[in-house]
GROMACS .gro file of N, CA and C in nm:
model
  534
    1MET      N    1   0.046   1.655   0.108
    1MET     CA    2   0.042   1.615  -0.038
    1MET      C    3  -0.097   1.589  -0.016
    2GLU      N    4  -0.202   1.609  -0.098
    2GLU     CA    5  -0.292   1.594  -0.046
    2GLU      C    6  -0.381   1.528  -0.170
    3HIS      N    7  -0.350   1.499  -0.299
    3HIS     CA    8  -0.385   1.508  -0.476
    3HIS      C    9  -0.234   1.511  -0.523
    4LEU      N   10  -0.227   1.396  -0.569
    4LEU     CA   11  -0.099   1.346  -0.692
    4LEU      C   12  -0.188   1.275  -0.791
    5ARG      N   13  -0.128   1.374  -0.908
    5ARG     CA   14  -0.174   1.286  -1.074
    5ARG      C   15  -0.039   1.246  -1.091
    6ILE      N   16  -0.117   1.056  -1.140
    6ILE     CA   17   0.042   1.013  -1.150
    6ILE      C   18   0.023   0.976  -1.286
    7ASN      N   19  -0.076   0.956  -1.404
    7ASN     CA   20  -0.102   1.003  -1.518
    7ASN      C   21  -0.219   1.041  -1.551
    8GLU      N   22  -0.278   0.994  -1.669
    8GLU     CA   23  -0.434   1.019  -1.738
    8GLU      C   24  -0.520   0.965  -1.663
    9LYS      N   25  -0.458   0.858  -1.613
    9LYS     CA   26  -0.571   0.752  -1.616
    9LYS      C   27  -0.598   0.727  -1.385
   10ILE      N   28  -0.444   0.747  -1.361
   10ILE     CA   29  -0.419   0.763  -1.262
   10ILE      C   30  -0.414   0.866  -1.140
   11ARG      N   31  -0.503   0.878  -0.992
   11ARG     CA   32  -0.473   1.002  -0.956
   11ARG      C   33  -0.451   0.947  -0.801
   12LEU      N   34  -0.420   1.002  -0.714
   12LEU     CA   35  -0.389   0.966  -0.568
   12LEU      C   36  -0.455   1.121  -0.494
   13GLU      N   37  -0.524   1.016  -0.389
   13GLU     CA   38  -0.573   1.122  -0.301
   13GLU      C   39  -0.593   1.091  -0.175
   14GLN      N   40  -0.528   1.157  -0.066
   14GLN     CA   41  -0.526   1.146   0.029
   14GLN      C   42  -0.638   1.074   0.110
   15ILE      N   43  -0.670   0.936   0.237
   15ILE     CA   44  -0.761   0.929   0.250
   15ILE      C   45  -0.828   1.069   0.351
   16LYS      N   46  -0.967   1.004   0.342
   16LYS     CA   47  -1.069   1.097   0.398
   16LYS      C   48  -1.193   1.028   0.426
   17LEU      N   49  -1.238   1.042   0.554
   17LEU     CA   50  -1.356   0.979   0.591
   17LEU      C   51  -1.493   0.970   0.538
   18SER      N   52  -1.493   1.004   0.415
   18SER     CA   53  -1.605   1.039   0.356
   18SER      C   54  -1.553   0.884   0.203
   19MET      N   55  -1.471   0.858   0.225
   19MET     CA   56  -1.436   0.764   0.131
   19MET      C   57  -1.453   0.605   0.160
   20ALA      N   58  -1.488   0.618   0.314
   20ALA     CA   59  -1.528   0.491   0.395
   20ALA      C   60  -1.584   0.380   0.291
   21PRO      N   61  -1.752   0.434   0.301
   21PRO     CA   62  -1.846   0.316   0.208
   21PRO      C   63  -1.753   0.261   0.105
   22VAL      N   64  -1.695   0.360  -0.056
   22VAL     CA   65  -1.676   0.285  -0.150
   22VAL      C   66  -1.541   0.175  -0.082
   23ILE      N   67  -1.459   0.222   0.006
   23ILE     CA   68  -1.376   0.141   0.023
   23ILE      C   69  -1.401   0.034   0.047
   24PHE      N   70  -1.485  -0.008   0.177
   24PHE     CA   71  -1.530  -0.068   0.218
   24PHE      C   72  -1.621  -0.173   0.122
   25GLU      N   73  -1.678  -0.127   0.041
   25GLU     CA   74  -1.806  -0.175  -0.047
   25GLU      C   75  -1.643  -0.280  -0.147
   26THR      N   76  -1.536  -0.221  -0.190
   26THR     CA   77  -1.460  -0.284  -0.238
   26THR      C   78  -1.386  -0.404  -0.167
   27ILE      N   79  -1.382  -0.391  -0.095
   27ILE     CA   80  -1.350  -0.523   0.025
   27ILE      C   81  -1.432  -0.609   0.033
   28ASP      N   82  -1.578  -0.619   0.044
   28ASP     CA   83  -1.650  -0.700   0.093
   28ASP      C   84  -1.654  -0.751  -0.080
   29ARG      N   85  -1.685  -0.701  -0.147
   29ARG     CA   86  -1.683  -0.724  -0.301
   29ARG      C   87  -1.538  -0.835  -0.321
   30ASP      N   88  -1.423  -0.786  -0.305
   30ASP     CA   89  -1.305  -0.860  -0.293
   30ASP      C   90  -1.274  -0.962  -0.177
   31ARG      N   91  -1.325  -0.969  -0.084
   31ARG     CA   92  -1.300  -1.012   0.034
   31ARG      C   93  -1.228  -1.137   0.008
   32GLU      N   94  -1.281  -1.258  -0.034
   32GLU     CA   95  -1.194  -1.347  -0.067
   32GLU      C   96  -1.060  -1.341  -0.139
   33TYR      N   97  -1.094  -1.301  -0.280
   33TYR     CA   98  -0.972  -1.255  -0.332
   33TYR      C   99  -0.855  -1.177  -0.194
   34LEU      N  100  -0.891  -1.065  -0.178
   34LEU     CA  101  -0.791  -1.027  -0.092
   34LEU      C  102  -0.721  -1.097   0.040
   35GLN      N  103  -0.849  -1.151   0.125
   35GLN     CA  104  -0.810  -1.189   0.238
   35GLN      C  105  -0.674  -1.303   0.250
   36GLU      N  106  -0.647  -1.361   0.129
   36GLU     CA  107  -0.526  -1.437   0.085
   36GLU      C  108  -0.387  -1.405   0.134
   37TRP      N  109  -0.379  -1.218   0.141
   37TRP     CA  110  -0.253  -1.189   0.174
   37TRP      C  111  -0.292  -1.089   0.264
   38LEU      N  112  -0.418  -1.062   0.288
   38LEU     CA  113  -0.427  -0.922   0.335
   38LEU      C  114  -0.545  -0.978   0.510
   39PRO      N  115  -0.423  -1.003   0.624
   39PRO     CA  116  -0.504  -0.978   0.769
   39PRO      C  117  -0.600  -0.922   0.793
   40PHE      N  118  -0.582  -0.786   0.778
   40PHE     CA  119  -0.693  -0.685   0.763
   40PHE      C  120  -0.872  -0.685   0.749
   41VAL      N  121  -0.822  -0.768   0.606
   41VAL     CA  122  -0.954  -0.812   0.599
   41VAL      C  123  -1.041  -0.899   0.656
   42ASN      N  124  -1.009  -0.951   0.761
   42ASN     CA  125  -1.105  -1.040   0.832
   42ASN      C  126  -1.151  -0.999   0.961
   43PHE      N  127  -1.096  -0.828   0.956
   43PHE     CA  128  -1.142  -0.761   1.086
   43PHE      C  129  -1.217  -0.605   1.012
   44THR      N  130  -1.251  -0.617   0.912
   44THR     CA  131  -1.286  -0.545   0.822
   44THR      C  132  -1.459  -0.611   0.780
   45GLN      N  133  -1.520  -0.625   0.888
   45GLN     CA  134  -1.731  -0.679   0.859
   45GLN      C  135  -1.806  -0.541   0.812
   46HIS      N  136  -1.798  -0.437   0.846
   46HIS     CA  137  -1.884  -0.351   0.877
   46HIS      C  138  -1.814  -0.195   0.825
   47VAL      N  139  -1.855  -0.080   0.753
   47VAL     CA  140  -1.819   0.021   0.734
   47VAL      C  141  -1.785   0.099   0.813
   48SER      N  142  -1.821   0.090   0.966
   48SER     CA  143  -1.762   0.115   1.061
   48SER      C  144  -1.617   0.102   1.080
   49ASP      N  145  -1.592  -0.031   1.047
   49ASP     CA  146  -1.462  -0.090   1.073
   49ASP      C  147  -1.339   0.001   0.978
   50THR      N  148  -1.416   0.040   0.879
   50THR     CA  149  -1.353   0.099   0.785
   50THR      C  150  -1.313   0.263   0.808
   51GLU      N  151  -1.404   0.336   0.859
   51GLU     CA  152  -1.428   0.439   0.903
   51GLU      C  153  -1.324   0.445   1.011
   52ALA      N  154  -1.310   0.336   1.140
   52ALA     CA  155  -1.248   0.335   1.271
   52ALA      C  156  -1.081   0.353   1.153
   53PHE      N  157  -1.054   0.250   1.083
   53PHE     CA  158  -0.918   0.264   1.051
   53PHE      C  159  -0.842   0.424   0.999
   54ILE      N  160  -1.025   0.457   0.904
   54ILE     CA  161  -0.976   0.606   0.815
   54ILE      C  162  -0.951   0.700   0.971
   55ASN      N  163  -1.030   0.687   1.095
   55ASN     CA  164  -0.993   0.812   1.131
   55ASN      C  165  -0.868   0.784   1.258
   56SER      N  166  -0.822   0.648   1.265
   56SER     CA  167  -0.689   0.637   1.282
   56SER      C  168  -0.594   0.696   1.266
   57MET      N  169  -0.600   0.724   1.127
   57MET     CA  170  -0.467   0.770   1.059
   57MET      C  171  -0.526   0.909   1.056
   58LEU      N  172  -0.630   0.982   1.055
   58LEU     CA  173  -0.643   1.097   1.095
   58LEU      C  174  -0.602   1.137   1.228
   59GLU      N  175  -0.675   1.089   1.323
   59GLU     CA  176  -0.666   1.123   1.426
   59GLU      C  177  -0.535   1.132   1.496
   60ASP      N  178  -0.432   1.043   1.449
   60ASP     CA  179  -0.306   1.040   1.509
   60ASP      C  180  -0.188   1.127   1.471
   61LYS      N  181  -0.164   1.220   1.525
   61LYS     CA  182  -0.108   1.334   1.495
   61LYS      C  183   0.065   1.331   1.509
   62ASN      N  184   0.081   1.227   1.542
   62ASN     CA  185   0.215   1.192   1.588
   62ASN      C  186   0.272   1.104   1.457
   63SER      N  187   0.204   1.036   1.395
   63SER     CA  188   0.184   0.972   1.333
   63SER      C  189   0.252   1.040   1.199
   64LYS      N  190   0.404   0.972   1.105
   64LYS     CA  191   0.439   1.027   0.981
   64LYS      C  192   0.340   0.953   0.853
   65ASP      N  193   0.275   0.867   0.885
   65ASP     CA  194   0.257   0.779   0.812
   65ASP      C  195   0.128   0.830   0.676
   66GLN      N  196   0.092   0.820   0.586
   66GLN     CA  197   0.011   0.869   0.487
   66GLN      C  198  -0.088   0.749   0.397
   67VAL      N  199  -0.146   0.755   0.405
   67VAL     CA  200  -0.211   0.665   0.314
   67VAL      C  201  -0.301   0.779   0.207
   68PHE      N  202  -0.267   0.709   0.085
   68PHE     CA  203  -0.372   0.752  -0.027
   68PHE      C  204  -0.502   0.674  -0.119
   69SER      N  205  -0.611   0.686  -0.146
   69SER     CA  206  -0.673   0.614  -0.218
   69SER      C  207  -0.628   0.643  -0.381
   70ILE      N  208  -0.645   0.549  -0.436
   70ILE     CA  209  -0.602   0.510  -0.560
   70ILE      C  210  -0.761   0.503  -0.677
   71TRP      N  211  -0.716   0.673  -0.739
   71TRP     CA  212  -0.827   0.658  -0.829
   71TRP      C  213  -0.766   0.579  -1.020
   72TYR      N  214  -0.862   0.497  -1.047
   72TYR     CA  215  -0.840   0.449  -1.198
   72TYR      C  216  -0.959   0.529  -1.298
   73LYS      N  217  -0.902   0.610  -1.377
   73LYS     CA  218  -1.081   0.651  -1.472
   73LYS      C  219  -1.126   0.675  -1.358
   74GLU      N  220  -1.119   0.771  -1.233
   74GLU     CA  221  -1.249   0.830  -1.155
   74GLU      C  222  -1.296   0.722  -1.060
   75GLU      N  223  -1.256   0.567  -1.100
   75GLU     CA  224  -1.282   0.470  -0.988
   75GLU      C  225  -1.221   0.388  -0.930
   76PHE      N  226  -1.249   0.416  -0.758
   76PHE     CA  227  -1.186   0.360  -0.667
   76PHE      C  228  -1.095   0.190  -0.676
   77ALA      N  229  -0.986   0.206  -0.693
   77ALA     CA  230  -0.924   0.130  -0.739
   77ALA      C  231  -0.810   0.016  -0.639
   78GLY      N  232  -0.783   0.042  -0.481
   78GLY     CA  233  -0.717   0.034  -0.383
   78GLY      C  234  -0.692   0.209  -0.322
   79LEU      N  235  -0.573   0.081  -0.237
   79LEU     CA  236  -0.511   0.225  -0.127
   79LEU      C  237  -0.362   0.179  -0.120
   80ILE      N  238  -0.278   0.307  -0.110
   80ILE     CA  239  -0.097   0.274  -0.162
   80ILE      C  240  -0.075   0.418  -0.026
   81GLY      N  241   0.063   0.348   0.055
   81GLY     CA  242   0.089   0.475   0.138
   81GLY      C  243   0.181   0.416   0.204
   82PHE      N  244   0.262   0.513   0.274
   82PHE     CA  245   0.394   0.520   0.349
   82PHE      C  246   0.327   0.481   0.519
   83LYS      N  247   0.398   0.351   0.589
   83LYS     CA  248   0.392   0.302   0.713
   83LYS      C  249   0.520   0.278   0.826
   84ASP      N  250   0.495   0.298   0.906
   84ASP     CA  251   0.615   0.275   0.992
   84ASP      C  252   0.704   0.392   0.958
   85THR      N  253   0.704   0.468   0.906
   85THR     CA  254   0.780   0.586   0.917
   85THR      C  255   0.885   0.647   0.997
   86ASP      N  256   0.991   0.611   0.983
   86ASP     CA  257   1.066   0.639   1.067
   86ASP      C  258   1.182   0.780   1.042
   87LEU      N  259   1.136   0.928   1.083
   87LEU     CA  260   1.183   1.044   1.013
   87LEU      C  261   1.341   1.041   1.081
   88ALA      N  262   1.367   0.990   1.206
   88ALA     CA  263   1.526   1.021   1.273
   88ALA      C  264   1.594   0.914   1.135
   89ASN      N  265   1.545   0.753   1.113
   89ASN     CA  266   1.630   0.682   1.038
   89ASN      C  267   1.575   0.771   0.919
   90ARG      N  268   1.510   0.800   0.846
   90ARG     CA  269   1.496   0.863   0.751
   90ARG      C  270   1.474   0.715   0.665
   91LYS      N  271   1.379   0.670   0.702
   91LYS     CA  272   1.305   0.549   0.578
   91LYS      C  273   1.175   0.508   0.640
   92THR      N  274   1.107   0.440   0.548
   92THR     CA  275   0.942   0.403   0.547
   92THR      C  276   0.964   0.308   0.458
   93GLU      N  277   0.809   0.224   0.481
   93GLU     CA  278   0.805   0.107   0.422
   93GLU      C  279   0.672   0.173   0.283
   94ILE      N  280   0.634   0.117   0.215
   94ILE     CA  281   0.550   0.137   0.132
   94ILE      C  282   0.456   0.035   0.121
   95GLY      N  283   0.316   0.016   0.151
   95GLY     CA  284   0.212  -0.088   0.166
   95GLY      C  285   0.119  -0.057   0.023
   96TYR      N  286   0.025  -0.174   0.002
   96TYR     CA  287  -0.069  -0.130  -0.098
   96TYR      C  288  -0.164  -0.236  -0.108
   97TRP      N  289  -0.267  -0.221  -0.149
   97TRP     CA  290  -0.360  -0.320  -0.227
   97TRP      C  291  -0.436  -0.297  -0.280
   98LEU      N  292  -0.503  -0.370  -0.394
   98LEU     CA  293  -0.590  -0.290  -0.548
   98LEU      C  294  -0.711  -0.416  -0.545
   99ALA      N  295  -0.807  -0.361  -0.603
   99ALA     CA  296  -0.917  -0.446  -0.625
   99ALA      C  297  -0.856  -0.524  -0.730
  100ARG      N  298  -0.984  -0.661  -0.689
  100ARG     CA  299  -0.919  -0.734  -0.786
  100ARG      C  300  -0.929  -0.686  -0.966
  101LYS      N  301  -1.066  -0.652  -1.012
  101LYS     CA  302  -1.062  -0.602  -1.118
  101LYS      C  303  -0.979  -0.482  -1.202
  102MET      N  304  -0.887  -0.442  -1.055
  102MET     CA  305  -0.792  -0.358  -1.124
  102MET      C  306  -0.640  -0.409  -1.162
  103GLN      N  307  -0.643  -0.565  -1.108
  103GLN     CA  308  -0.506  -0.585  -1.133
  103GLN      C  309  -0.448  -0.605  -1.288
  104GLY      N  310  -0.337  -0.558  -1.318
  104GLY     CA  311  -0.274  -0.564  -1.456
  104GLY      C  312  -0.257  -0.451  -1.544
  105LYS      N  313  -0.283  -0.286  -1.472
  105LYS     CA  314  -0.300  -0.222  -1.541
  105LYS      C  315  -0.178  -0.130  -1.514
  106ARG      N  316  -0.088  -0.195  -1.429
  106ARG     CA  317   0.025  -0.109  -1.391
  106ARG      C  318  -0.025   0.013  -1.274
  107ILE      N  319  -0.150  -0.020  -1.253
  107ILE     CA  320  -0.141   0.109  -1.126
  107ILE      C  321  -0.059   0.115  -1.000
  108ILE      N  322  -0.034   0.001  -0.941
  108ILE     CA  323  -0.005  -0.019  -0.809
  108ILE      C  324   0.167   0.034  -0.866
  109THR      N  325   0.242  -0.045  -1.003
  109THR     CA  326   0.365   0.022  -1.034
  109THR      C  327   0.415   0.146  -1.051
  110SER      N  328   0.307   0.219  -1.070
  110SER     CA  329   0.289   0.364  -1.122
  110SER      C  330   0.270   0.431  -1.024
  111SER      N  331   0.177   0.358  -0.942
  111SER     CA  332   0.211   0.509  -0.810
  111SER      C  333   0.301   0.413  -0.693
  112ALA      N  334   0.356   0.348  -0.705
  112ALA     CA  335   0.448   0.366  -0.611
  112ALA      C  336   0.589   0.425  -0.683
  113GLU      N  337   0.607   0.418  -0.792
  113GLU     CA  338   0.701   0.490  -0.866
  113GLU      C  339   0.666   0.671  -0.780
  114THR      N  340   0.598   0.710  -0.830
  114THR     CA  341   0.526   0.806  -0.782
  114THR      C  342   0.581   0.817  -0.598
  115LEU      N  343   0.520   0.752  -0.558
  115LEU     CA  344   0.562   0.764  -0.418
  115LEU      C  345   0.703   0.723  -0.386
  116ILE      N  346   0.801   0.674  -0.457
  116ILE     CA  347   0.895   0.668  -0.404
  116ILE      C  348   0.966   0.788  -0.425
  117LYS      N  349   0.928   0.874  -0.570
  117LYS     CA  350   0.997   0.983  -0.599
  117LYS      C  351   0.986   1.057  -0.488
  118TYR      N  352   0.841   1.088  -0.457
  118TYR     CA  353   0.781   1.196  -0.312
  118TYR      C  354   0.904   1.183  -0.214
  119ALA      N  355   0.896   1.033  -0.210
  119ALA     CA  356   0.960   0.975  -0.043
  119ALA      C  357   1.113   1.062  -0.066
  120PHE      N  358   1.183   0.998  -0.163
  120PHE     CA  359   1.294   1.060  -0.148
  120PHE      C  360   1.358   1.192  -0.201
  121LYS      N  361   1.249   1.283  -0.285
  121LYS     CA  362   1.242   1.449  -0.295
  121LYS      C  363   1.211   1.492  -0.220
  122LYS      N  364   1.116   1.485  -0.137
  122LYS     CA  365   1.026   1.562  -0.055
  122LYS      C  366   1.040   1.564   0.039
  123LEU      N  367   1.043   1.363   0.102
  123LEU     CA  368   1.048   1.346   0.240
  123LEU      C  369   1.211   1.340   0.304
  124LYS      N  370   1.279   1.337   0.222
  124LYS     CA  371   1.438   1.359   0.189
  124LYS      C  372   1.454   1.206   0.297
  125MET      N  373   1.348   1.112   0.272
  125MET     CA  374   1.398   0.985   0.291
  125MET      C  375   1.576   0.867   0.268
  126ASN      N  376   1.591   0.793   0.336
  126ASN     CA  377   1.726   0.733   0.225
  126ASN      C  378   1.695   0.587   0.236
  127ARG      N  379   1.606   0.553   0.258
  127ARG     CA  380   1.584   0.409   0.233
  127ARG      C  381   1.368   0.388   0.263
  128ILE      N  382   1.404   0.288   0.130
  128ILE     CA  383   1.211   0.264   0.173
  128ILE      C  384   1.184   0.101   0.118
  129GLN      N  385   1.130   0.049   0.222
  129GLN     CA  386   1.123  -0.098   0.206
  129GLN      C  387   0.986  -0.148   0.139
  130ILE      N  388   0.949  -0.232   0.061
  130ILE     CA  389   0.796  -0.315   0.072
  130ILE      C  390   0.845  -0.475   0.099
  131LYS      N  391   0.725  -0.489   0.196
  131LYS     CA  392   0.742  -0.648   0.288
  131LYS      C  393   0.653  -0.687   0.198
  132VAL      N  394   0.646  -0.828   0.097
  132VAL     CA  395   0.508  -0.856   0.049
  132VAL      C  396   0.566  -1.034   0.132
  133ALA      N  397   0.413  -1.081   0.110
  133ALA     CA  398   0.423  -1.211   0.160
  133ALA      C  399   0.436  -1.356   0.066
  134GLU      N  400   0.541  -1.416   0.138
  134GLU     CA  401   0.582  -1.557  -0.004
  134GLU      C  402   0.469  -1.607  -0.022
  135ASN      N  403   0.511  -1.618  -0.174
  135ASN     CA  404   0.419  -1.706  -0.299
  135ASN      C  405   0.322  -1.599  -0.331
  136ASN      N  406   0.322  -1.460  -0.311
  136ASN     CA  407   0.205  -1.337  -0.375
  136ASN      C  408   0.323  -1.304  -0.458
  137ILE      N  409   0.329  -1.373  -0.575
  137ILE     CA  410   0.407  -1.340  -0.703
  137ILE      C  411   0.349  -1.250  -0.775
  138LYS      N  412   0.235  -1.180  -0.759
  138LYS     CA  413   0.164  -1.037  -0.833
  138LYS      C  414   0.248  -0.935  -0.737
  139SER      N  415   0.233  -0.945  -0.550
  139SER     CA  416   0.280  -0.828  -0.540
  139SER      C  417   0.446  -0.809  -0.524
  140GLU      N  418   0.500  -0.932  -0.540
  140GLU     CA  419   0.646  -0.956  -0.585
  140GLU      C  420   0.690  -0.866  -0.678
  141ALA      N  421   0.619  -0.865  -0.821
  141ALA     CA  422   0.638  -0.808  -0.943
  141ALA      C  423   0.685  -0.655  -0.911
  142ILE      N  424   0.617  -0.588  -0.794
  142ILE     CA  425   0.640  -0.439  -0.816
  142ILE      C  426   0.759  -0.381  -0.754
  143PRO      N  427   0.808  -0.453  -0.615
  143PRO     CA  428   0.923  -0.404  -0.604
  143PRO      C  429   1.056  -0.425  -0.718
  144THR      N  430   1.008  -0.548  -0.747
  144THR     CA  431   1.125  -0.630  -0.845
  144THR      C  432   1.153  -0.515  -0.949
  145LYS      N  433   1.014  -0.476  -1.070
  145LYS     CA  434   1.003  -0.369  -1.148
  145LYS      C  435   1.068  -0.255  -1.086
  146LEU      N  436   1.064  -0.194  -0.990
  146LEU     CA  437   1.115  -0.090  -0.971
  146LEU      C  438   1.253  -0.074  -0.873
  147GLY      N  439   1.339  -0.184  -0.913
  147GLY     CA  440   1.445  -0.183  -0.847
  147GLY      C  441   1.463  -0.197  -0.745
  148PHE      N  442   1.415  -0.260  -0.642
  148PHE     CA  443   1.422  -0.305  -0.510
  148PHE      C  444   1.556  -0.420  -0.516
  149LYS      N  445   1.609  -0.432  -0.407
  149LYS     CA  446   1.653  -0.537  -0.400
  149LYS      C  447   1.627  -0.599  -0.301
  150TYR      N  448   1.651  -0.768  -0.289
  150TYR     CA  449   1.540  -0.838  -0.192
  150TYR      C  450   1.674  -0.851  -0.090
  151GLU      N  451   1.620  -0.867   0.030
  151GLU     CA  452   1.716  -0.864   0.149
  151GLU      C  453   1.722  -0.972   0.230
  152GLY      N  454   1.595  -1.029   0.234
  152GLY     CA  455   1.548  -1.154   0.336
  152GLY      C  456   1.387  -1.189   0.355
  153MET      N  457   1.393  -1.248   0.410
  153MET     CA  458   1.281  -1.304   0.471
  153MET      C  459   1.226  -1.277   0.647
  154GLU      N  460   1.131  -1.222   0.655
  154GLU     CA  461   1.058  -1.221   0.773
  154GLU      C  462   1.004  -1.309   0.833
  155ARG      N  463   1.062  -1.429   0.885
  155ARG     CA  464   0.954  -1.517   0.921
  155ARG      C  465   0.870  -1.542   0.981
  156GLU      N  466   0.759  -1.594   0.957
  156GLU     CA  467   0.651  -1.546   1.013
  156GLU      C  468   0.615  -1.406   1.091
  157GLY      N  469   0.640  -1.314   1.031
  157GLY     CA  470   0.630  -1.208   1.025
  157GLY      C  471   0.462  -1.152   1.026
  158GLU      N  472   0.352  -1.192   0.973
  158GLU     CA  473   0.241  -1.130   0.976
  158GLU      C  474   0.132  -1.293   1.006
  159LEU      N  475   0.017  -1.257   1.107
  159LEU     CA  476  -0.080  -1.340   1.078
  159LEU      C  477  -0.162  -1.313   1.042
  160ASN      N  478  -0.194  -1.385   0.903
  160ASN     CA  479  -0.349  -1.386   0.863
  160ASN      C  480  -0.441  -1.544   0.911
  161LYS      N  481  -0.555  -1.496   0.935
  161LYS     CA  482  -0.652  -1.580   0.999
  161LYS      C  483  -0.543  -1.710   1.078
  162ASP      N  484  -0.567  -1.808   1.052
  162ASP     CA  485  -0.472  -1.899   1.166
  162ASP      C  486  -0.337  -1.939   1.113
  163LYS      N  487  -0.337  -1.858   1.023
  163LYS     CA  488  -0.156  -1.919   1.001
  163LYS      C  489  -0.049  -1.759   0.999
  164TYR      N  490   0.049  -1.798   1.007
  164TYR     CA  491   0.135  -1.711   0.993
  164TYR      C  492   0.221  -1.693   0.798
  165LEU      N  493   0.252  -1.569   0.760
  165LEU     CA  494   0.288  -1.578   0.660
  165LEU      C  495   0.412  -1.551   0.662
  166ASN      N  496   0.550  -1.606   0.643
  166ASN     CA  497   0.698  -1.566   0.599
  166ASN      C  498   0.668  -1.401   0.502
  167LEU      N  499   0.718  -1.341   0.507
  167LEU     CA  500   0.700  -1.163   0.394
  167LEU      C  501   0.888  -1.189   0.376
  168ARG      N  502   0.859  -1.127   0.226
  168ARG     CA  503   0.955  -1.114   0.193
  168ARG      C  504   1.003  -0.968   0.214
  169ILE      N  505   1.184  -0.953   0.211
  169ILE     CA  506   1.173  -0.779   0.199
  169ILE      C  507   1.245  -0.720   0.108
  170PHE      N  508   1.178  -0.658   0.084
  170PHE     CA  509   1.297  -0.566  -0.063
  170PHE      C  510   1.264  -0.455  -0.022
  171SER      N  511   1.417  -0.331  -0.044
  171SER     CA  512   1.421  -0.226  -0.009
  171SER      C  513   1.529  -0.194  -0.157
  172ILE      N  514   1.539  -0.038  -0.144
  172ILE     CA  515   1.566   0.048  -0.247
  172ILE      C  516   1.663   0.184  -0.122
  173LEU      N  517   1.779   0.201  -0.170
  173LEU     CA  518   1.814   0.346  -0.106
  173LEU      C  519   1.841   0.466  -0.177
  174LYS      N  520   1.831   0.582  -0.131
  174LYS     CA  521   1.859   0.703  -0.209
  174LYS      C  522   1.968   0.678  -0.342
  175SER      N  523   2.031   0.636  -0.331
  175SER     CA  524   2.201   0.618  -0.352
  175SER      C  525   2.172   0.514  -0.476
  176GLU      N  526   2.075   0.418  -0.481
  176GLU     CA  527   2.043   0.368  -0.590
  176GLU      C  528   1.911   0.389  -0.684
  177TRP      N  529   1.811   0.494  -0.644
  177TRP     CA  530   1.721   0.529  -0.716
  177TRP      C  531   1.758   0.622  -0.811
  178GLN      N  532   1.703   0.584  -0.966
  178GLN     CA  533   1.779   0.670  -1.080
  178GLN      C  534   1.826   0.836  -1.081
   0.00000   0.00000   0.00000
């Protein structure tokens, strides 16, 4: 899947190296906002860091993970994708982040809903999970709205700057999806 139209305002496009400057500019502009929850922000200091991330995604032919840029009214809004995909066990995780000014427009909820349908129908997944840093209320609203069940806490599951974040784990099974 290279392009995916979510609705008249939102589309997803498979990440490309040519997108590195706009992705980096968004991270750099929203650095203080994003770094509260996202450890990669601290390691993204130059556009070359974003290029290295994109290249790692494109060059790993064994990876089943996919990353998509999110475009809202043709303006870059953030990233969403599948990570830690396990084809043998038919499970994956959805990860996402959104530019500060794009918050509150149902962009992630709509995009995640489309990826869930794609994962269950096309990729034949049985389980999808979303991990959310404890106290990240906005991000936690996404799996809750989409009918995911809270499973538990991954204690100190992610190092962000100099502290560990607890991660709340939500999942949905194919049998639970509408």
